[in-house]
Short mmCIF file of N, CA and C in Angstrom, two decimals:
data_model
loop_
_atom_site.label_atom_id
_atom_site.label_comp_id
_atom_site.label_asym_id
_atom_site.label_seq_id
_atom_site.Cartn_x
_atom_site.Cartn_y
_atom_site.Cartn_z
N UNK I 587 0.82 -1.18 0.00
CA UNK I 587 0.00 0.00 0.00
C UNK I 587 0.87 1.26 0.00
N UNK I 588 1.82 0.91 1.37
CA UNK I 588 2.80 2.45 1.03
C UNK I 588 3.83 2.44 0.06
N UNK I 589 3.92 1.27 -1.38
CA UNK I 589 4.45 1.14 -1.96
C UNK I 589 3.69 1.91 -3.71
N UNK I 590 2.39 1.94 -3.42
CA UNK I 590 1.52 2.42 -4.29
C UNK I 590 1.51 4.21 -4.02
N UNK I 591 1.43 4.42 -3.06
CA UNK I 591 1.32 6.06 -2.50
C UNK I 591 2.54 6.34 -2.87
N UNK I 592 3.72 6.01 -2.56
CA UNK I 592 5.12 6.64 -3.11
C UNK I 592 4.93 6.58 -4.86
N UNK I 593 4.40 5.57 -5.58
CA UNK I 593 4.61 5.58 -6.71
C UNK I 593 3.39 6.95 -7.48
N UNK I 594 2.37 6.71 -6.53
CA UNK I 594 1.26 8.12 -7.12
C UNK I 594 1.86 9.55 -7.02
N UNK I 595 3.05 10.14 -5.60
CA UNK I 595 3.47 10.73 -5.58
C UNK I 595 4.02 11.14 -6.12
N UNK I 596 5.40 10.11 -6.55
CA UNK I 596 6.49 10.22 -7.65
C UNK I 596 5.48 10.58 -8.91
N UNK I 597 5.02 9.87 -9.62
CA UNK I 597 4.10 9.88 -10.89
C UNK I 597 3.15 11.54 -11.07
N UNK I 598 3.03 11.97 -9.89
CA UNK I 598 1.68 12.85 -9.63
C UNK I 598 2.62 14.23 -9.60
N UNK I 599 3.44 14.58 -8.73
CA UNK I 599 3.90 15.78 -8.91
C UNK I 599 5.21 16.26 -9.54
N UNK I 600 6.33 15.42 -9.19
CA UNK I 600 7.41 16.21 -9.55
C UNK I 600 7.84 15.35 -11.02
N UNK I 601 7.50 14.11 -11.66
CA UNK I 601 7.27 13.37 -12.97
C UNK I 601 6.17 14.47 -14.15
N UNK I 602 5.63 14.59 -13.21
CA UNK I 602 4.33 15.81 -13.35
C UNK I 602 5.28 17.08 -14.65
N UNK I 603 5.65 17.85 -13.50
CA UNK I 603 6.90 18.72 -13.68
C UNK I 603 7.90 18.92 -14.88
N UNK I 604 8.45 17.56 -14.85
CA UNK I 604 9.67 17.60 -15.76
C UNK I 604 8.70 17.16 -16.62
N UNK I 605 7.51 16.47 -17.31
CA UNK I 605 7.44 16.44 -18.32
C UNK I 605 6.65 17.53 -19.01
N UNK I 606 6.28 18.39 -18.18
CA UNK I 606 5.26 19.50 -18.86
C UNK I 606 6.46 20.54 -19.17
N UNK I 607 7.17 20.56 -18.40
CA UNK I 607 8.56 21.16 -18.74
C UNK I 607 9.36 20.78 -20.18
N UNK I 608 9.64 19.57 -20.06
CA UNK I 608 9.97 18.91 -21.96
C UNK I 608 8.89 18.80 -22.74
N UNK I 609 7.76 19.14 -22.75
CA UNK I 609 6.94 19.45 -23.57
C UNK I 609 6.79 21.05 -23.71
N UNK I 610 7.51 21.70 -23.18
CA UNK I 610 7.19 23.41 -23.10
C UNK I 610 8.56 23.59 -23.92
N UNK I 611 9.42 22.42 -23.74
CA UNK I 611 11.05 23.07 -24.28
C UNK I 611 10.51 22.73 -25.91
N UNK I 612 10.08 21.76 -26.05
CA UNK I 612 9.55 21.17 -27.27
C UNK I 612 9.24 21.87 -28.26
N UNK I 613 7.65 22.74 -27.49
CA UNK I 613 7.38 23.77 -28.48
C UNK I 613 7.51 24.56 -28.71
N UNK I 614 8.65 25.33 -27.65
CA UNK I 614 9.69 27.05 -27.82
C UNK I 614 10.34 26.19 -29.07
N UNK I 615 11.15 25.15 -29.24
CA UNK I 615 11.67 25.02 -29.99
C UNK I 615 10.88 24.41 -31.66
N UNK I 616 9.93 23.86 -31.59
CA UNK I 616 9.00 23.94 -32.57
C UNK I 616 8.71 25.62 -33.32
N UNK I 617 8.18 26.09 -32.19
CA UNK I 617 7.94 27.75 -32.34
C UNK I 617 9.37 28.34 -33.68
N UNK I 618 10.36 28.63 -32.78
CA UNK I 618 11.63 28.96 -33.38
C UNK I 618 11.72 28.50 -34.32
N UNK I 619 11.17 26.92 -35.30
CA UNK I 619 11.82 26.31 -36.42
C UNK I 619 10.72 27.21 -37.30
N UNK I 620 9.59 27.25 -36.79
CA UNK I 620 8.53 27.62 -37.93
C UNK I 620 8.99 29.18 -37.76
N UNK I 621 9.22 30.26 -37.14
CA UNK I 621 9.89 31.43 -37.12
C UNK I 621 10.29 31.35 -38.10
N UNK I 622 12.02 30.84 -38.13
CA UNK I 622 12.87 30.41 -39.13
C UNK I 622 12.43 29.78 -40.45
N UNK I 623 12.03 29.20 -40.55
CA UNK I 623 11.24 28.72 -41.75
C UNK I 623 10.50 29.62 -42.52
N UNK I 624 9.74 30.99 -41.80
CA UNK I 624 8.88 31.59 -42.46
C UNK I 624 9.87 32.80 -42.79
N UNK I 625 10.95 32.82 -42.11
CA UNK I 625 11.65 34.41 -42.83
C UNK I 625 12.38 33.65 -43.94
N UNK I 626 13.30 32.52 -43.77
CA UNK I 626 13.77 31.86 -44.93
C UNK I 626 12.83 32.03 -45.55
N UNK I 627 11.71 31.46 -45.72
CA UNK I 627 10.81 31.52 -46.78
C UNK I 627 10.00 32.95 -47.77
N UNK I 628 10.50 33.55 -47.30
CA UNK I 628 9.69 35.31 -47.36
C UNK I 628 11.58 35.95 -47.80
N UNK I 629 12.66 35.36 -47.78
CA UNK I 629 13.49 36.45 -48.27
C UNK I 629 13.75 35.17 -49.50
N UNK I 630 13.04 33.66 -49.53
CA UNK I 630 13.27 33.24 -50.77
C UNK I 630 12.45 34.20 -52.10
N UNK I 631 10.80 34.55 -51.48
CA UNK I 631 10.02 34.55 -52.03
C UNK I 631 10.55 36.53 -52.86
N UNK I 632 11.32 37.07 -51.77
CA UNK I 632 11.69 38.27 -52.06
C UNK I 632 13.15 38.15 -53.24
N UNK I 633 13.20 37.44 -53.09
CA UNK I 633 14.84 36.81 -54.26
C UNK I 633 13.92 37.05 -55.77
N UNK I 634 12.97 35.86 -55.69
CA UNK I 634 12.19 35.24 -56.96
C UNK I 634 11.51 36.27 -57.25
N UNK I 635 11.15 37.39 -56.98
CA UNK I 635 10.23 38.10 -57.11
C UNK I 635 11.21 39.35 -57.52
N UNK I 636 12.29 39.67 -56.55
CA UNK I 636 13.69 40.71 -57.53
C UNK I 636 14.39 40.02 -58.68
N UNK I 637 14.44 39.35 -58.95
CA UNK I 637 14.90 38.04 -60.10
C UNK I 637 14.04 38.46 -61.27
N UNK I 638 12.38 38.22 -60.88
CA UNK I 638 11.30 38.12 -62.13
C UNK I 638 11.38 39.87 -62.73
N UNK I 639 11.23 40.59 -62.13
CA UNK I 639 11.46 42.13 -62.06
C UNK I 639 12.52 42.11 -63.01
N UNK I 640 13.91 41.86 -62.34
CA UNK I 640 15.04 42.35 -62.86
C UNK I 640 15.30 41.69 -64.31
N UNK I 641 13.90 40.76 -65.44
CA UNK I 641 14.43 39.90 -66.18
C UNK I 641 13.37 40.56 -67.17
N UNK I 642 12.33 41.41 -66.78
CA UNK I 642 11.82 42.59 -67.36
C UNK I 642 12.66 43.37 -68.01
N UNK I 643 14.29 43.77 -67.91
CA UNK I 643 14.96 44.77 -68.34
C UNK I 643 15.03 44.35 -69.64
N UNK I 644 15.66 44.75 -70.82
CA UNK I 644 16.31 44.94 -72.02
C UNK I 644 17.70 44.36 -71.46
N UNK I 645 18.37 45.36 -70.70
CA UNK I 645 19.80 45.62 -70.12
C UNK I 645 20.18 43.93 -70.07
N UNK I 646 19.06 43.54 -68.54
CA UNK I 646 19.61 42.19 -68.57
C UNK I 646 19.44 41.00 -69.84
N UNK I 647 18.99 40.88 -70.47
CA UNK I 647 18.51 39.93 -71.62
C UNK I 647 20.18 40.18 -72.69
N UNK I 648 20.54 41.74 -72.67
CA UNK I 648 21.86 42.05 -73.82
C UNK I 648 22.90 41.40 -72.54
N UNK I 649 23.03 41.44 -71.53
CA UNK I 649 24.34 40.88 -70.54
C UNK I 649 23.87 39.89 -70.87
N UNK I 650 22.98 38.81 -70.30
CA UNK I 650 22.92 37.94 -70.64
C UNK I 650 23.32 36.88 -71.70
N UNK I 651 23.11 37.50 -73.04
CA UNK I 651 23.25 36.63 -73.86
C UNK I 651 25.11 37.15 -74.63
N UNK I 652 25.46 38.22 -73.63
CA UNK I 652 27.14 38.98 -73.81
C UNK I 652 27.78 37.57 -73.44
N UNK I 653 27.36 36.84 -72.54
CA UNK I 653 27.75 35.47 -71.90
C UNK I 653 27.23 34.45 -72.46
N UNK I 654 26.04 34.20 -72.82
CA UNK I 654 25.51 32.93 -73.38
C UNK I 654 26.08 32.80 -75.11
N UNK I 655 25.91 33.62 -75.91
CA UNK I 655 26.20 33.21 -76.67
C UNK I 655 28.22 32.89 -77.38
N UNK I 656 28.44 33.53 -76.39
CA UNK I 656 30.17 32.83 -76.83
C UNK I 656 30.03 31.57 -76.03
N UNK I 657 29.23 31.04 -75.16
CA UNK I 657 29.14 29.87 -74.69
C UNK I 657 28.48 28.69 -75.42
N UNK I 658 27.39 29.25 -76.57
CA UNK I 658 26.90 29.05 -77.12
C UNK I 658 27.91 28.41 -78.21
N UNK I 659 28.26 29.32 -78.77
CA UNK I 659 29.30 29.05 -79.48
C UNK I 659 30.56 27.79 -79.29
N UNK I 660 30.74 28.20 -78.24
CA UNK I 660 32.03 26.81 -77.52
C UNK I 660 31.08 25.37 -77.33
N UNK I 661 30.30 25.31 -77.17
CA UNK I 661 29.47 24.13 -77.32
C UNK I 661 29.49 23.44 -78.40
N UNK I 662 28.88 24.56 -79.06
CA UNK I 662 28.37 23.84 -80.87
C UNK I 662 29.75 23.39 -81.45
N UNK I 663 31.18 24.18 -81.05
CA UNK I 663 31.81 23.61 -81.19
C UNK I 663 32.68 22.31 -80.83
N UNK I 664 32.43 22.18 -79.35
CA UNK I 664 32.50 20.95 -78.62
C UNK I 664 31.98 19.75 -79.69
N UNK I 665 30.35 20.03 -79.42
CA UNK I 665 29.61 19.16 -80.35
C UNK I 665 30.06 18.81 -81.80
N UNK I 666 30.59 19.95 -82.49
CA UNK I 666 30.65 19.13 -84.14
C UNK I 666 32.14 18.26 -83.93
N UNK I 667 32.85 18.72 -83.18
CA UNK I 667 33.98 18.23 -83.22
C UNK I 667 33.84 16.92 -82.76
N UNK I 668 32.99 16.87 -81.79
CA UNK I 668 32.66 15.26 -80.67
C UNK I 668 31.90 14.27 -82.04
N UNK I 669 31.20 14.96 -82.77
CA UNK I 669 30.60 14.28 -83.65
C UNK I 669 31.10 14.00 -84.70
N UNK I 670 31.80 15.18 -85.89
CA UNK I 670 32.65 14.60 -87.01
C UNK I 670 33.75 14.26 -86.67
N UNK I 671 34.43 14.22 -85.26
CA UNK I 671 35.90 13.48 -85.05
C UNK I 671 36.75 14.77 -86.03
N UNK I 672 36.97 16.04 -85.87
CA UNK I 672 37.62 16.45 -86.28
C UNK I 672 38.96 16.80 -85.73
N UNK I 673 40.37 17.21 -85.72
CA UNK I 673 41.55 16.91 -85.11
C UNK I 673 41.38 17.95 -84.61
N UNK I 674 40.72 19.18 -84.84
CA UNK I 674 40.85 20.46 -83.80
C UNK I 674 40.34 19.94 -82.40
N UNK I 675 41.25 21.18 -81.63
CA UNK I 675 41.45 20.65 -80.38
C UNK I 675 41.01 21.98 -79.66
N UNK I 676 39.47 21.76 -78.81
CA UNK I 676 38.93 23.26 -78.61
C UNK I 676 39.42 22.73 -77.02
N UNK I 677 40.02 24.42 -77.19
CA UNK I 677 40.28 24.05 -75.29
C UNK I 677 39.18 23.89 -74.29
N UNK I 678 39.05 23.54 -72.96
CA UNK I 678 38.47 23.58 -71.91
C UNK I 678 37.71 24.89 -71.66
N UNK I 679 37.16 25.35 -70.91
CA UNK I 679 36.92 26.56 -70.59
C UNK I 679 37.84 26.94 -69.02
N UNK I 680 37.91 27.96 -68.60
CA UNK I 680 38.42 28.15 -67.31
C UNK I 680 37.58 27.64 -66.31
N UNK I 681 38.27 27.16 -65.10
CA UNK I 681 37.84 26.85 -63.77
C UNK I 681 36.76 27.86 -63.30
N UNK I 682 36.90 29.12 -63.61
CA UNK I 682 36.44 29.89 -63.01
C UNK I 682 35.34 30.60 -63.94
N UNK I 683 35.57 30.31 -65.06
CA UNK I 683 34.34 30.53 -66.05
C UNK I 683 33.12 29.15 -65.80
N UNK I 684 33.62 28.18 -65.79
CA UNK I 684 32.85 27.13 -65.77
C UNK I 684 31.62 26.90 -65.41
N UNK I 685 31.74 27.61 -64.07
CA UNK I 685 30.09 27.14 -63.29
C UNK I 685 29.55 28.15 -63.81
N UNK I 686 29.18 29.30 -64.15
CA UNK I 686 28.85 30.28 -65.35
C UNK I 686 28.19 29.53 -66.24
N UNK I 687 29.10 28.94 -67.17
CA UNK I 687 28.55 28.28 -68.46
C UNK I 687 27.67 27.30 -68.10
N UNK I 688 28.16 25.94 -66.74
CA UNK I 688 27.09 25.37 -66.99
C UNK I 688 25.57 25.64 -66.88
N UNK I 689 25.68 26.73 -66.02
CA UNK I 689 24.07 27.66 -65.28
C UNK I 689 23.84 28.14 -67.02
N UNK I 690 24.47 28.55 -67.79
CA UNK I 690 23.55 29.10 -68.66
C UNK I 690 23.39 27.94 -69.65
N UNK I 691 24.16 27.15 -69.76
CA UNK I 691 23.85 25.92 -70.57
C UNK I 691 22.61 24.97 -69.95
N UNK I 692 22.46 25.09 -69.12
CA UNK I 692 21.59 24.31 -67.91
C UNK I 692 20.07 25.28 -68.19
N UNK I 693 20.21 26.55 -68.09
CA UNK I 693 18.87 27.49 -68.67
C UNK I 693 18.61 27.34 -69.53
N UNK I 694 19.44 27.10 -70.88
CA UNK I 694 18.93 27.25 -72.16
C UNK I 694 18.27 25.73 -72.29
N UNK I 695 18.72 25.20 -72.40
CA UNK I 695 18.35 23.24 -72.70
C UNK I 695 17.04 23.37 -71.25
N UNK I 696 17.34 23.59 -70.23
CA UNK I 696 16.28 23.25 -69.46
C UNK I 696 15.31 24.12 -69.24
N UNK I 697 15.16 25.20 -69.72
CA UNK I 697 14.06 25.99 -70.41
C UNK I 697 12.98 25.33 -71.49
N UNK I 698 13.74 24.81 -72.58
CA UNK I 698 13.29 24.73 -73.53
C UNK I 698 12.80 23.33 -73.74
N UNK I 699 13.21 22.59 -72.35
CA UNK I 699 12.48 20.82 -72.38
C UNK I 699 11.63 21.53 -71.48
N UNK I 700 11.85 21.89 -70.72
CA UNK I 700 10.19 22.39 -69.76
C UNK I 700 9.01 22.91 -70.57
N UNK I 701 9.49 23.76 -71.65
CA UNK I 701 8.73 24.71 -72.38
C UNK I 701 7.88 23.05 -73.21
N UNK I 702 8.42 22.53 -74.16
CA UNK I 702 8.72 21.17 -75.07
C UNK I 702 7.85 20.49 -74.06
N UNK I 703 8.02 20.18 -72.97
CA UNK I 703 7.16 19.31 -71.90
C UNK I 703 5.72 19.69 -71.61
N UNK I 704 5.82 20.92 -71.41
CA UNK I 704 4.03 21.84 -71.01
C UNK I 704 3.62 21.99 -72.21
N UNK I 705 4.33 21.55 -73.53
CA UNK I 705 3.06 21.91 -74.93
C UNK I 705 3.24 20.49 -75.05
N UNK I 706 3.70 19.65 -75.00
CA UNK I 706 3.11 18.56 -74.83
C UNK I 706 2.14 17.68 -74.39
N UNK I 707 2.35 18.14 -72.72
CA UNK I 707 1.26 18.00 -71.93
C UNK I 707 -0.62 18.62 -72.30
N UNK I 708 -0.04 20.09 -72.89
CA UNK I 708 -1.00 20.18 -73.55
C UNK I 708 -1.85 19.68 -74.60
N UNK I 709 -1.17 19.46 -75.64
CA UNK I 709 -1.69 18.94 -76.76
C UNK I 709 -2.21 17.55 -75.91
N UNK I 710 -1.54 16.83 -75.37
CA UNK I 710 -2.48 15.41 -74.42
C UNK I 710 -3.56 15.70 -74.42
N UNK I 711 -3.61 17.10 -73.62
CA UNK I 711 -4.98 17.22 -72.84
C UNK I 711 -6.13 17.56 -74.23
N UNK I 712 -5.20 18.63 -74.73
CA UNK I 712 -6.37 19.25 -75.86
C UNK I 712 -6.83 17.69 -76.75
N UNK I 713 -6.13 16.90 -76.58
CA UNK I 713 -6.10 15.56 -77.95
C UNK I 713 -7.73 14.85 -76.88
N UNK I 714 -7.63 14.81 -75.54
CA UNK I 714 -8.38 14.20 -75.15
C UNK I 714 -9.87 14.54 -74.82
N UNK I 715 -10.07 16.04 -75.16
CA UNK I 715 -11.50 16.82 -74.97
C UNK I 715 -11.99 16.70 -75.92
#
């Protein structure tokens, strides 16, 4: 019997305690992730939104393609050479040019299968009404 009363005690107040306590640390810290989560998310949404703006210009579209198309260029040449086996020997690009080219090589081709993909998808749909 006084083995049951010590255990209601223990169980009843100070068990009591520490767990309403790790359930309070729980959701300060729940709290804080969704905080964090929502400003990350609001200076992503402020990026994509100065990005869409800034692609409105003229300005950017002529920089843009000041870079894409000599990249453009080094490709097609990559390519005929990879394909007719010709002995010219096109150099590498720089280390430091590189990740550059692939982002715009990566926009152009993956623009234009996304684009290629949604009129596809379309015509599905239009084929099936």
């Amino acid at each position: 019997m006084w083995l049951l009363a010590i255990f209601k005690w223990a169980t009843g107040g100070p068990l009591s305690r520490v767990l309403s306590s790790i359930d309070k640390s729980i959701d300060n810290e729940t709290e804080r992730q969704r905080i964090t989560a929502n400003v990350v998310e609001r200076a992503i949404i402020a990026d994509a939104e100065n990005r869409a703006a800034s692609m409105q210009s003229r300005v950017f579209w002529f920089v843009w393609a000041l870079f894409a198309v000599p990249v453009g260029f080094w490709l097609g040449a990559v390519c005929v050479d990879s394909v007719l086996l010709f002995s010219g020997s096109i150099s590498d690009l720089p280390p430091s040019v590189k990740p550059y080219a692939t982002q715009i090589i990566t926009s152009i081709f993956g623009s234009g299968a996304g684009v290629a993909g949604v009129q596809a998808i379309a015509a599905a749909i239009r084929g099936r009404r």
